[in-house]
Amino acid sequence: MKRAQKKKDQVKIAQVKAPATKAVPAESANRLRFFLDRKDAITETIRQLVEIESPSDNKPAVDRLGALLAGRFEGLGGHAKFHRTQDFGDHLQVDFATERSGKPVLLLGHIDTVYPLGTLAGMPCRVDDGRLWGPGALDMKSGIALMLHALDGLRTWHNDSLPRPVTVLLVSDEEVGSESSRPITESLARRSAAVLVLEPSYGLKGAVKTARKGVGEYTIKVMGKAAHSGLDFDKGESAIVELARQITAISKLVDVKRGLTLNVGLISGGTRTNVIPAQATASLDVRVARMKDAPGIDRQLRALRPFNRKCKLEIKGGINRPPMERTAGVAALYRQASEIAKRLGWKLEEASVGGGSDGNFTANLGIPTLDGLGGVGEGAHATHEYVAISELPRRAALLAELIESV
Ligand SMILES: [Zn+2]
């Protein structure tokens, strides 16, 4: 009887749009306590994952980690399957079906790291000063551990089941451009209500990422004409001089205010000092904050013409990761997350960053995407990479509540 009465009241409350009841903060506090009690277990999970090295270019190593994770997620009631790939580790998909129908939430991440096999020997996993150090600890093995523990929490509170369908996708090639996993990420995102990306957060305040720049790579090759620099100086056409002029032209395309940057990060050319160089190459990284700027910069790069008409230019490349723009869907998801964080007692900030992730693909499809929900720390891709242990419980609580409510 009481139950029916309560249900009726809820309907009434919803109609008049009353604020959330007082029961909510107490429940949030209980949930936070659940993860605070499991702080050591979450840390231990991260340690286990860090101690299985998984460089993008080593398939057997990445597959070892994939197998361990498939087992862990199946232990939580998920159905694991691998998308086999030849050159990279297999991508792991885990589906959690529930009695409740509806679109799943996609938890997105990657199991590969930038560290070559053997890095652990000189950069061992260790817990010290409230931090867990090690290759991939922040980017993004802590994010994977948060997925595991958030799902465990949800199952505990919902009679060994999840409150909604969830799909986990852990790809193996994110650090090298996601070429083989992109179609899988996009097809799973299309059928999802929202995408939660467990990449590391931004800064030590743990801001989530609501915008990321798009990324492109281009190569400019100059063909000149070789000649003896002493005997036949006039007969040569220097590819290096031409390339230098092109680089100056390229650097004028930068528009920092628009979030449009070009960085010539690599150059090569020539054979010897006494030979007029016949060939020179530059590789550049292009970043765009807005998708609408991508065709324009692509056109401008392809329109480069040689200053020295006797040299030839060859331009290859393109924008391969669209920007993640702060769309209305992204903003709404952030608002939801910051409400949850507020109930958990903290102010969740948002950030716009220059680096790309697989969240760029899903946001570009128009699927509400929130990135940077993973660990808090410093030194991603560097020797001092660590994750702050004290931040783990509330981030697990935030993730659990987001899964439930989006
Ligand atoms: Zn990452």
PDB file of C-alpha atoms in Angstrom, residues 213 249-263 286-290 293 297 300:
ATOM      1  CA  LYS A 213      40.490  19.888 -31.103  1.00  0.00           C
ATOM      2  CA  ALA A 249      54.099  30.240 -45.669  1.00  0.00           C
ATOM      3  CA  ILE A 250      52.504  27.440 -43.640  1.00  0.00           C
ATOM      4  CA  SER A 251      53.287  29.141 -40.342  1.00  0.00           C
ATOM      5  CA  LYS A 252      51.304  32.178 -41.535  1.00  0.00           C
ATOM      6  CA  LEU A 253      48.141  30.025 -41.691  1.00  0.00           C
ATOM      7  CA  VAL A 254      48.108  29.689 -37.877  1.00  0.00           C
ATOM      8  CA  ASP A 255      45.151  31.420 -36.202  1.00  0.00           C
ATOM      9  CA  VAL A 256      45.484  30.841 -32.479  1.00  0.00           C
ATOM     10  CA  LYS A 257      42.285  32.761 -31.676  1.00  0.00           C
ATOM     11  CA  ARG A 258      40.244  30.400 -33.840  1.00  0.00           C
ATOM     12  CA  GLY A 259      42.007  27.424 -32.303  1.00  0.00           C
ATOM     13  CA  LEU A 260      43.659  26.672 -35.629  1.00  0.00           C
ATOM     14  CA  THR A 261      47.305  25.641 -35.328  1.00  0.00           C
ATOM     15  CA  LEU A 262      49.880  24.081 -37.647  1.00  0.00           C
ATOM     16  CA  ASN A 263      53.162  22.680 -36.394  1.00  0.00           C
ATOM     17  CA  VAL A 286      47.221  20.453 -37.796  1.00  0.00           C
ATOM     18  CA  ARG A 287      44.649  21.171 -35.053  1.00  0.00           C
ATOM     19  CA  VAL A 288      41.199  22.661 -35.578  1.00  0.00           C
ATOM     20  CA  ALA A 289      38.723  23.654 -32.867  1.00  0.00           C
ATOM     21  CA  ARG A 290      35.787  23.723 -35.291  1.00  0.00           C
ATOM     22  CA  ASP A 293      37.582  25.101 -40.375  1.00  0.00           C
ATOM     23  CA  ILE A 297      42.794  24.572 -44.053  1.00  0.00           C
ATOM     24  CA  GLN A 300      44.904  26.011 -48.334  1.00  0.00           C
TER      25      GLN A 300
END
